[in-house]
Amino acid sequence: MLSLLFLETPSCEAESLIQETCKKASRVNYTLCITALESDPRSPTTDLAGLGSISIQLALANATQTWSHIQEMLKSGRFDSYDKARLEDCLELYSEAISNLTESLKAMKGKSYLDVNVRVSAAMTDSVTCEDGFKEKAGRVSPLTEENYYLSQLGSIALAIVVRLR
Ligand SMILES: *[C@@H]1O[C@H](CO)[C@@H](O)[C@H](O)[C@H]1NC(C)=O
Ligand SMILES: *[C@@H]1O[C@H](CO)[C@@H](O)[C@H](O)[C@H]1NC(C)=O
Ligand SMILES: *[C@@H]1O[C@H](CO)[C@@H](O)[C@H](O)[C@H]1NC(C)=O
């Protein structure tokens, strides 16, 4: 019984770090934040900086999958020339976001938190620019709303963590 309690203690403490981190992240969807951070098996035993790296890795995995998804959409033939041009823009924006997130992960490891902030912000701006492209013409609906939302949410989580580390 004692050893069971002892074993459970670390994950309880880390659980509260995840919850605290998600509560302190303003403009972040709490449910999404908890689900995202808990999806990484390392989260329960890491510290705040570790959660910062994990949130960037999640954003990177997400952006990379979205980039592939956009390529499939372009090949699918389901989109007219207007939407195809927007999708081409998004493909470019997402490859830029991927490179900035990759760099921000390195910056995170080097504790260059200002650099992390600048690069993660740039990636989030890319997701907004992608989304806004579809809104330029009335009646158009972005096929990437969910993906863009995830990228900006995961970016917001990383930024909220970095603010506390600086
Ligand atoms: C928050 O995220 C959850 C899980 O991804 C989603 O089901 C819900 O719709 C989101 N809430 C808002 C307000 O976007
Ligand atoms: C992207 O993030 C959302 C929210 O955390 C998640 O539901 C989705 O599975 C993620 N996709 C990838 C490829 O990581
Ligand atoms: C984001 O990536 C692009 C392309 O690699 C680069 O030109 C830009 O400077 C980066 N932005 C930041 C803030 O690092």
PDB file of N, CA and C in Angstrom, residues 33-117:
ATOM      1  N   CYS A  33      -5.750  21.567 -24.529  1.00  0.00           N
ATOM      2  CA  CYS A  33      -4.435  21.661 -23.894  1.00  0.00           C
ATOM      3  C   CYS A  33      -4.123  20.402 -23.084  1.00  0.00           C
ATOM      4  N   ILE A  34      -5.073  19.999 -22.233  1.00  0.00           N
ATOM      5  CA  ILE A  34      -4.882  18.799 -21.407  1.00  0.00           C
ATOM      6  C   ILE A  34      -4.712  17.564 -22.297  1.00  0.00           C
ATOM      7  N   THR A  35      -5.601  17.407 -23.272  1.00  0.00           N
ATOM      8  CA  THR A  35      -5.544  16.247 -24.169  1.00  0.00           C
ATOM      9  C   THR A  35      -4.216  16.200 -24.907  1.00  0.00           C
ATOM     10  N   ALA A  36      -3.789  17.357 -25.406  1.00  0.00           N
ATOM     11  CA  ALA A  36      -2.543  17.411 -26.185  1.00  0.00           C
ATOM     12  C   ALA A  36      -1.350  17.049 -25.308  1.00  0.00           C
ATOM     13  N   LEU A  37      -1.204  17.710 -24.159  1.00  0.00           N
ATOM     14  CA  LEU A  37      -0.025  17.447 -23.319  1.00  0.00           C
ATOM     15  C   LEU A  37      -0.030  16.021 -22.771  1.00  0.00           C
ATOM     16  N   GLU A  38      -1.216  15.518 -22.446  1.00  0.00           N
ATOM     17  CA  GLU A  38      -1.283  14.157 -21.904  1.00  0.00           C
ATOM     18  C   GLU A  38      -1.048  13.090 -22.972  1.00  0.00           C
ATOM     19  N   SER A  39      -1.112  13.478 -24.243  1.00  0.00           N
ATOM     20  CA  SER A  39      -0.891  12.506 -25.313  1.00  0.00           C
ATOM     21  C   SER A  39       0.582  12.085 -25.384  1.00  0.00           C
ATOM     22  N   ASP A  40       1.471  12.878 -24.765  1.00  0.00           N
ATOM     23  CA  ASP A  40       2.886  12.505 -24.757  1.00  0.00           C
ATOM     24  C   ASP A  40       3.215  11.789 -23.459  1.00  0.00           C
ATOM     25  N   PRO A  41       3.725  10.542 -23.571  1.00  0.00           N
ATOM     26  CA  PRO A  41       3.999   9.755 -22.359  1.00  0.00           C
ATOM     27  C   PRO A  41       5.033  10.385 -21.420  1.00  0.00           C
ATOM     28  N   ARG A  42       5.825  11.324 -21.924  1.00  0.00           N
ATOM     29  CA  ARG A  42       6.849  11.941 -21.063  1.00  0.00           C
ATOM     30  C   ARG A  42       6.275  13.045 -20.176  1.00  0.00           C
ATOM     31  N   SER A  43       5.086  13.564 -20.557  1.00  0.00           N
ATOM     32  CA  SER A  43       4.529  14.724 -19.856  1.00  0.00           C
ATOM     33  C   SER A  43       4.386  14.567 -18.343  1.00  0.00           C
ATOM     34  N   PRO A  44       3.888  13.410 -17.849  1.00  0.00           N
ATOM     35  CA  PRO A  44       3.659  13.311 -16.403  1.00  0.00           C
ATOM     36  C   PRO A  44       4.912  13.422 -15.555  1.00  0.00           C
ATOM     37  N   THR A  45       6.091  13.173 -16.134  1.00  0.00           N
ATOM     38  CA  THR A  45       7.291  13.163 -15.306  1.00  0.00           C
ATOM     39  C   THR A  45       8.249  14.301 -15.638  1.00  0.00           C
ATOM     40  N   THR A  46       7.827  15.227 -16.465  1.00  0.00           N
ATOM     41  CA  THR A  46       8.762  16.286 -16.852  1.00  0.00           C
ATOM     42  C   THR A  46       8.481  17.589 -16.094  1.00  0.00           C
ATOM     43  N   ASP A  47       9.339  18.576 -16.308  1.00  0.00           N
ATOM     44  CA  ASP A  47       9.149  19.888 -15.669  1.00  0.00           C
ATOM     45  C   ASP A  47       8.554  20.876 -16.682  1.00  0.00           C
ATOM     46  N   LEU A  48       8.456  22.133 -16.276  1.00  0.00           N
ATOM     47  CA  LEU A  48       7.823  23.131 -17.141  1.00  0.00           C
ATOM     48  C   LEU A  48       8.550  23.284 -18.482  1.00  0.00           C
ATOM     49  N   ALA A  49       9.885  23.327 -18.428  1.00  0.00           N
ATOM     50  CA  ALA A  49      10.653  23.437 -19.676  1.00  0.00           C
ATOM     51  C   ALA A  49      10.409  22.216 -20.566  1.00  0.00           C
ATOM     52  N   GLY A  50      10.278  21.048 -19.931  1.00  0.00           N
ATOM     53  CA  GLY A  50       9.987  19.823 -20.681  1.00  0.00           C
ATOM     54  C   GLY A  50       8.630  19.899 -21.356  1.00  0.00           C
ATOM     55  N   LEU A  51       7.660  20.440 -20.642  1.00  0.00           N
ATOM     56  CA  LEU A  51       6.326  20.610 -21.244  1.00  0.00           C
ATOM     57  C   LEU A  51       6.393  21.603 -22.398  1.00  0.00           C
ATOM     58  N   GLY A  52       7.268  22.599 -22.264  1.00  0.00           N
ATOM     59  CA  GLY A  52       7.458  23.571 -23.350  1.00  0.00           C
ATOM     60  C   GLY A  52       7.950  22.883 -24.611  1.00  0.00           C
ATOM     61  N   SER A  53       8.974  22.031 -24.460  1.00  0.00           N
ATOM     62  CA  SER A  53       9.508  21.292 -25.613  1.00  0.00           C
ATOM     63  C   SER A  53       8.450  20.359 -26.193  1.00  0.00           C
ATOM     64  N   ILE A  54       7.693  19.703 -25.313  1.00  0.00           N
ATOM     65  CA  ILE A  54       6.655  18.782 -25.777  1.00  0.00           C
ATOM     66  C   ILE A  54       5.583  19.536 -26.572  1.00  0.00           C
ATOM     67  N   SER A  55       5.185  20.706 -26.103  1.00  0.00           N
ATOM     68  CA  SER A  55       4.155  21.456 -26.838  1.00  0.00           C
ATOM     69  C   SER A  55       4.653  21.867 -28.225  1.00  0.00           C
ATOM     70  N   ILE A  56       5.941  22.199 -28.319  1.00  0.00           N
ATOM     71  CA  ILE A  56       6.497  22.554 -29.634  1.00  0.00           C
ATOM     72  C   ILE A  56       6.596  21.317 -30.526  1.00  0.00           C
ATOM     73  N   GLN A  57       6.975  20.183 -29.932  1.00  0.00           N
ATOM     74  CA  GLN A  57       7.036  18.937 -30.713  1.00  0.00           C
ATOM     75  C   GLN A  57       5.656  18.545 -31.230  1.00  0.00           C
ATOM     76  N   LEU A  58       4.649  18.755 -30.397  1.00  0.00           N
ATOM     77  CA  LEU A  58       3.271  18.461 -30.836  1.00  0.00           C
ATOM     78  C   LEU A  58       2.871  19.392 -31.984  1.00  0.00           C
ATOM     79  N   ALA A  59       3.227  20.666 -31.851  1.00  0.00           N
ATOM     80  CA  ALA A  59       2.918  21.636 -32.911  1.00  0.00           C
ATOM     81  C   ALA A  59       3.628  21.247 -34.207  1.00  0.00           C
ATOM     82  N   LEU A  60       4.868  20.803 -34.059  1.00  0.00           N
ATOM     83  CA  LEU A  60       5.663  20.401 -35.221  1.00  0.00           C
ATOM     84  C   LEU A  60       5.064  19.165 -35.902  1.00  0.00           C
ATOM     85  N   ALA A  61       4.695  18.163 -35.100  1.00  0.00           N
ATOM     86  CA  ALA A  61       4.074  16.952 -35.648  1.00  0.00           C
ATOM     87  C   ALA A  61       2.769  17.306 -36.355  1.00  0.00           C
ATOM     88  N   ASN A  62       2.024  18.189 -35.716  1.00  0.00           N
ATOM     89  CA  ASN A  62       0.750  18.634 -36.266  1.00  0.00           C
ATOM     90  C   ASN A  62       0.939  19.370 -37.594  1.00  0.00           C
ATOM     91  N   ALA A  63       1.886  20.312 -37.606  1.00  0.00           N
ATOM     92  CA  ALA A  63       2.138  21.109 -38.812  1.00  0.00           C
ATOM     93  C   ALA A  63       2.647  20.224 -39.943  1.00  0.00           C
ATOM     94  N   THR A  64       3.473  19.232 -39.587  1.00  0.00           N
ATOM     95  CA  THR A  64       4.020  18.331 -40.607  1.00  0.00           C
ATOM     96  C   THR A  64       2.905  17.490 -41.233  1.00  0.00           C
ATOM     97  N   GLN A  65       2.010  17.000 -40.384  1.00  0.00           N
ATOM     98  CA  GLN A  65       0.877  16.225 -40.906  1.00  0.00           C
ATOM     99  C   GLN A  65      -0.032  17.109 -41.780  1.00  0.00           C
ATOM    100  N   THR A  66      -0.232  18.336 -41.343  1.00  0.00           N
ATOM    101  CA  THR A  66      -1.073  19.262 -42.121  1.00  0.00           C
ATOM    102  C   THR A  66      -0.447  19.537 -43.485  1.00  0.00           C
ATOM    103  N   TRP A  67       0.872  19.712 -43.496  1.00  0.00           N
ATOM    104  CA  TRP A  67       1.587  19.954 -44.756  1.00  0.00           C
ATOM    105  C   TRP A  67       1.320  18.796 -45.733  1.00  0.00           C
ATOM    106  N   SER A  68       1.419  17.555 -45.249  1.00  0.00           N
ATOM    107  CA  SER A  68       1.141  16.385 -46.098  1.00  0.00           C
ATOM    108  C   SER A  68      -0.313  16.367 -46.545  1.00  0.00           C
ATOM    109  N   HIS A  69      -1.187  16.745 -45.614  1.00  0.00           N
ATOM    110  CA  HIS A  69      -2.621  16.778 -45.915  1.00  0.00           C
ATOM    111  C   HIS A  69      -2.918  17.793 -47.031  1.00  0.00           C
ATOM    112  N   ILE A  70      -2.259  18.935 -46.982  1.00  0.00           N
ATOM    113  CA  ILE A  70      -2.465  19.966 -48.016  1.00  0.00           C
ATOM    114  C   ILE A  70      -1.996  19.434 -49.376  1.00  0.00           C
ATOM    115  N   GLN A  71      -0.874  18.715 -49.372  1.00  0.00           N
ATOM    116  CA  GLN A  71      -0.373  18.130 -50.628  1.00  0.00           C
ATOM    117  C   GLN A  71      -1.393  17.157 -51.226  1.00  0.00           C
ATOM    118  N   GLU A  72      -1.994  16.339 -50.359  1.00  0.00           N
ATOM    119  CA  GLU A  72      -3.026  15.402 -50.831  1.00  0.00           C
ATOM    120  C   GLU A  72      -4.224  16.159 -51.386  1.00  0.00           C
ATOM    121  N   MET A  73      -4.596  17.246 -50.707  1.00  0.00           N
ATOM    122  CA  MET A  73      -5.729  18.050 -51.162  1.00  0.00           C
ATOM    123  C   MET A  73      -5.459  18.633 -52.550  1.00  0.00           C
ATOM    124  N   LEU A  74      -4.218  19.094 -52.749  1.00  0.00           N
ATOM    125  CA  LEU A  74      -3.856  19.686 -54.041  1.00  0.00           C
ATOM    126  C   LEU A  74      -3.925  18.651 -55.161  1.00  0.00           C
ATOM    127  N   LYS A  75      -3.586  17.399 -54.830  1.00  0.00           N
ATOM    128  CA  LYS A  75      -3.583  16.335 -55.840  1.00  0.00           C
ATOM    129  C   LYS A  75      -4.981  15.771 -56.089  1.00  0.00           C
ATOM    130  N   SER A  76      -5.885  16.021 -55.147  1.00  0.00           N
ATOM    131  CA  SER A  76      -7.188  15.351 -55.172  1.00  0.00           C
ATOM    132  C   SER A  76      -8.106  15.768 -56.325  1.00  0.00           C
ATOM    133  N   GLY A  77      -7.885  16.972 -56.859  1.00  0.00           N
ATOM    134  CA  GLY A  77      -8.764  17.467 -57.913  1.00  0.00           C
ATOM    135  C   GLY A  77     -10.123  17.946 -57.403  1.00  0.00           C
ATOM    136  N   ARG A  78     -10.280  18.032 -56.103  1.00  0.00           N
ATOM    137  CA  ARG A  78     -11.557  18.449 -55.527  1.00  0.00           C
ATOM    138  C   ARG A  78     -11.682  19.972 -55.406  1.00  0.00           C
ATOM    139  N   PHE A  79     -10.601  20.695 -55.711  1.00  0.00           N
ATOM    140  CA  PHE A  79     -10.617  22.136 -55.467  1.00  0.00           C
ATOM    141  C   PHE A  79     -10.474  22.928 -56.767  1.00  0.00           C
ATOM    142  N   ASP A  80     -11.190  24.039 -56.853  1.00  0.00           N
ATOM    143  CA  ASP A  80     -11.103  24.875 -58.055  1.00  0.00           C
ATOM    144  C   ASP A  80      -9.832  25.734 -57.996  1.00  0.00           C
ATOM    145  N   SER A  81      -9.598  26.522 -59.057  1.00  0.00           N
ATOM    146  CA  SER A  81      -8.325  27.241 -59.138  1.00  0.00           C
ATOM    147  C   SER A  81      -8.160  28.256 -58.004  1.00  0.00           C
ATOM    148  N   TYR A  82      -9.271  28.853 -57.556  1.00  0.00           N
ATOM    149  CA  TYR A  82      -9.168  29.824 -56.457  1.00  0.00           C
ATOM    150  C   TYR A  82      -8.663  29.133 -55.184  1.00  0.00           C
ATOM    151  N   ASP A  83      -9.323  28.056 -54.810  1.00  0.00           N
ATOM    152  CA  ASP A  83      -8.924  27.348 -53.589  1.00  0.00           C
ATOM    153  C   ASP A  83      -7.544  26.709 -53.731  1.00  0.00           C
ATOM    154  N   LYS A  84      -7.247  26.245 -54.958  1.00  0.00           N
ATOM    155  CA  LYS A  84      -5.919  25.645 -55.175  1.00  0.00           C
ATOM    156  C   LYS A  84      -4.810  26.662 -54.934  1.00  0.00           C
ATOM    157  N   ALA A  85      -5.038  27.900 -55.380  1.00  0.00           N
ATOM    158  CA  ALA A  85      -4.032  28.946 -55.156  1.00  0.00           C
ATOM    159  C   ALA A  85      -3.861  29.210 -53.659  1.00  0.00           C
ATOM    160  N   ARG A  86      -4.996  29.198 -52.947  1.00  0.00           N
ATOM    161  CA  ARG A  86      -4.920  29.406 -51.472  1.00  0.00           C
ATOM    162  C   ARG A  86      -4.172  28.237 -50.824  1.00  0.00           C
ATOM    163  N   LEU A  87      -4.465  27.018 -51.297  1.00  0.00           N
ATOM    164  CA  LEU A  87      -3.804  25.835 -50.736  1.00  0.00           C
ATOM    165  C   LEU A  87      -2.300  25.861 -51.006  1.00  0.00           C
ATOM    166  N   GLU A  88      -1.921  26.357 -52.203  1.00  0.00           N
ATOM    167  CA  GLU A  88      -0.482  26.504 -52.515  1.00  0.00           C
ATOM    168  C   GLU A  88       0.165  27.462 -51.521  1.00  0.00           C
ATOM    169  N   ASP A  89      -0.544  28.571 -51.229  1.00  0.00           N
ATOM    170  CA  ASP A  89      -0.028  29.529 -50.234  1.00  0.00           C
ATOM    171  C   ASP A  89       0.139  28.847 -48.881  1.00  0.00           C
ATOM    172  N   CYS A  90      -0.872  28.070 -48.492  1.00  0.00           N
ATOM    173  CA  CYS A  90      -0.834  27.404 -47.187  1.00  0.00           C
ATOM    174  C   CYS A  90       0.306  26.395 -47.115  1.00  0.00           C
ATOM    175  N   LEU A  91       0.557  25.699 -48.250  1.00  0.00           N
ATOM    176  CA  LEU A  91       1.654  24.726 -48.288  1.00  0.00           C
ATOM    177  C   LEU A  91       2.971  25.433 -47.985  1.00  0.00           C
ATOM    178  N   GLU A  92       3.160  26.592 -48.612  1.00  0.00           N
ATOM    179  CA  GLU A  92       4.364  27.407 -48.393  1.00  0.00           C
ATOM    180  C   GLU A  92       4.426  27.908 -46.942  1.00  0.00           C
ATOM    181  N   LEU A  93       3.281  28.391 -46.453  1.00  0.00           N
ATOM    182  CA  LEU A  93       3.222  28.898 -45.073  1.00  0.00           C
ATOM    183  C   LEU A  93       3.529  27.787 -44.072  1.00  0.00           C
ATOM    184  N   TYR A  94       2.994  26.596 -44.352  1.00  0.00           N
ATOM    185  CA  TYR A  94       3.245  25.492 -43.423  1.00  0.00           C
ATOM    186  C   TYR A  94       4.702  25.030 -43.478  1.00  0.00           C
ATOM    187  N   SER A  95       5.336  25.074 -44.658  1.00  0.00           N
ATOM    188  CA  SER A  95       6.743  24.669 -44.647  1.00  0.00           C
ATOM    189  C   SER A  95       7.575  25.703 -43.894  1.00  0.00           C
ATOM    190  N   GLU A  96       7.175  26.968 -43.979  1.00  0.00           N
ATOM    191  CA  GLU A  96       7.850  28.007 -43.187  1.00  0.00           C
ATOM    192  C   GLU A  96       7.622  27.761 -41.689  1.00  0.00           C
ATOM    193  N   ALA A  97       6.383  27.437 -41.328  1.00  0.00           N
ATOM    194  CA  ALA A  97       6.062  27.172 -39.926  1.00  0.00           C
ATOM    195  C   ALA A  97       6.869  25.976 -39.412  1.00  0.00           C
ATOM    196  N   ILE A  98       6.983  24.930 -40.254  1.00  0.00           N
ATOM    197  CA  ILE A  98       7.745  23.740 -39.855  1.00  0.00           C
ATOM    198  C   ILE A  98       9.203  24.114 -39.578  1.00  0.00           C
ATOM    199  N   SER A  99       9.786  24.947 -40.458  1.00  0.00           N
ATOM    200  CA  SER A  99      11.195  25.308 -40.237  1.00  0.00           C
ATOM    201  C   SER A  99      11.338  26.185 -38.991  1.00  0.00           C
ATOM    202  N   ASN A 100      10.398  27.080 -38.756  1.00  0.00           N
ATOM    203  CA  ASN A 100      10.471  27.904 -37.539  1.00  0.00           C
ATOM    204  C   ASN A 100      10.247  27.082 -36.266  1.00  0.00           C
ATOM    205  N   LEU A 101       9.382  26.110 -36.340  1.00  0.00           N
ATOM    206  CA  LEU A 101       9.141  25.267 -35.156  1.00  0.00           C
ATOM    207  C   LEU A 101      10.359  24.389 -34.869  1.00  0.00           C
ATOM    208  N   THR A 102      10.998  23.893 -35.956  1.00  0.00           N
ATOM    209  CA  THR A 102      12.214  23.097 -35.785  1.00  0.00           C
ATOM    210  C   THR A 102      13.293  23.933 -35.107  1.00  0.00           C
ATOM    211  N   GLU A 103      13.445  25.183 -35.578  1.00  0.00           N
ATOM    212  CA  GLU A 103      14.430  26.086 -34.971  1.00  0.00           C
ATOM    213  C   GLU A 103      14.054  26.424 -33.533  1.00  0.00           C
ATOM    214  N   SER A 104      12.765  26.586 -33.275  1.00  0.00           N
ATOM    215  CA  SER A 104      12.344  26.978 -31.923  1.00  0.00           C
ATOM    216  C   SER A 104      12.582  25.847 -30.919  1.00  0.00           C
ATOM    217  N   LEU A 105      12.537  24.615 -31.418  1.00  0.00           N
ATOM    218  CA  LEU A 105      12.826  23.472 -30.551  1.00  0.00           C
ATOM    219  C   LEU A 105      14.306  23.495 -30.132  1.00  0.00           C
ATOM    220  N   LYS A 106      15.181  23.842 -31.089  1.00  0.00           N
ATOM    221  CA  LYS A 106      16.616  23.988 -30.781  1.00  0.00           C
ATOM    222  C   LYS A 106      16.813  25.133 -29.792  1.00  0.00           C
ATOM    223  N   ALA A 107      16.112  26.242 -30.047  1.00  0.00           N
ATOM    224  CA  ALA A 107      16.220  27.413 -29.162  1.00  0.00           C
ATOM    225  C   ALA A 107      15.743  27.073 -27.753  1.00  0.00           C
ATOM    226  N   MET A 108      14.726  26.236 -27.687  1.00  0.00           N
ATOM    227  CA  MET A 108      14.191  25.796 -26.395  1.00  0.00           C
ATOM    228  C   MET A 108      15.261  25.029 -25.620  1.00  0.00           C
ATOM    229  N   LYS A 109      15.949  24.132 -26.325  1.00  0.00           N
ATOM    230  CA  LYS A 109      17.002  23.344 -25.680  1.00  0.00           C
ATOM    231  C   LYS A 109      18.141  24.250 -25.216  1.00  0.00           C
ATOM    232  N   GLY A 110      18.409  25.324 -25.981  1.00  0.00           N
ATOM    233  CA  GLY A 110      19.467  26.262 -25.614  1.00  0.00           C
ATOM    234  C   GLY A 110      18.988  27.361 -24.679  1.00  0.00           C
ATOM    235  N   LYS A 111      17.763  27.243 -24.188  1.00  0.00           N
ATOM    236  CA  LYS A 111      17.160  28.230 -23.283  1.00  0.00           C
ATOM    237  C   LYS A 111      17.132  29.647 -23.870  1.00  0.00           C
ATOM    238  N   SER A 112      17.084  29.751 -25.200  1.00  0.00           N
ATOM    239  CA  SER A 112      16.973  31.071 -25.838  1.00  0.00           C
ATOM    240  C   SER A 112      15.486  31.391 -25.979  1.00  0.00           C
ATOM    241  N   TYR A 113      14.880  31.739 -24.867  1.00  0.00           N
ATOM    242  CA  TYR A 113      13.423  31.847 -24.825  1.00  0.00           C
ATOM    243  C   TYR A 113      12.847  32.973 -25.675  1.00  0.00           C
ATOM    244  N   LEU A 114      13.621  34.045 -25.836  1.00  0.00           N
ATOM    245  CA  LEU A 114      13.155  35.126 -26.702  1.00  0.00           C
ATOM    246  C   LEU A 114      13.047  34.628 -28.148  1.00  0.00           C
ATOM    247  N   ASP A 115      14.049  33.859 -28.553  1.00  0.00           N
ATOM    248  CA  ASP A 115      14.073  33.275 -29.898  1.00  0.00           C
ATOM    249  C   ASP A 115      12.902  32.288 -30.076  1.00  0.00           C
ATOM    250  N   VAL A 116      12.635  31.496 -29.050  1.00  0.00           N
ATOM    251  CA  VAL A 116      11.491  30.575 -29.095  1.00  0.00           C
ATOM    252  C   VAL A 116      10.219  31.383 -29.323  1.00  0.00           C
ATOM    253  N   ASN A 117      10.082  32.441 -28.550  1.00  0.00           N
ATOM    254  CA  ASN A 117       8.894  33.288 -28.653  1.00  0.00           C
ATOM    255  C   ASN A 117       8.701  33.825 -30.074  1.00  0.00           C
TER     256      ASN A 117
END
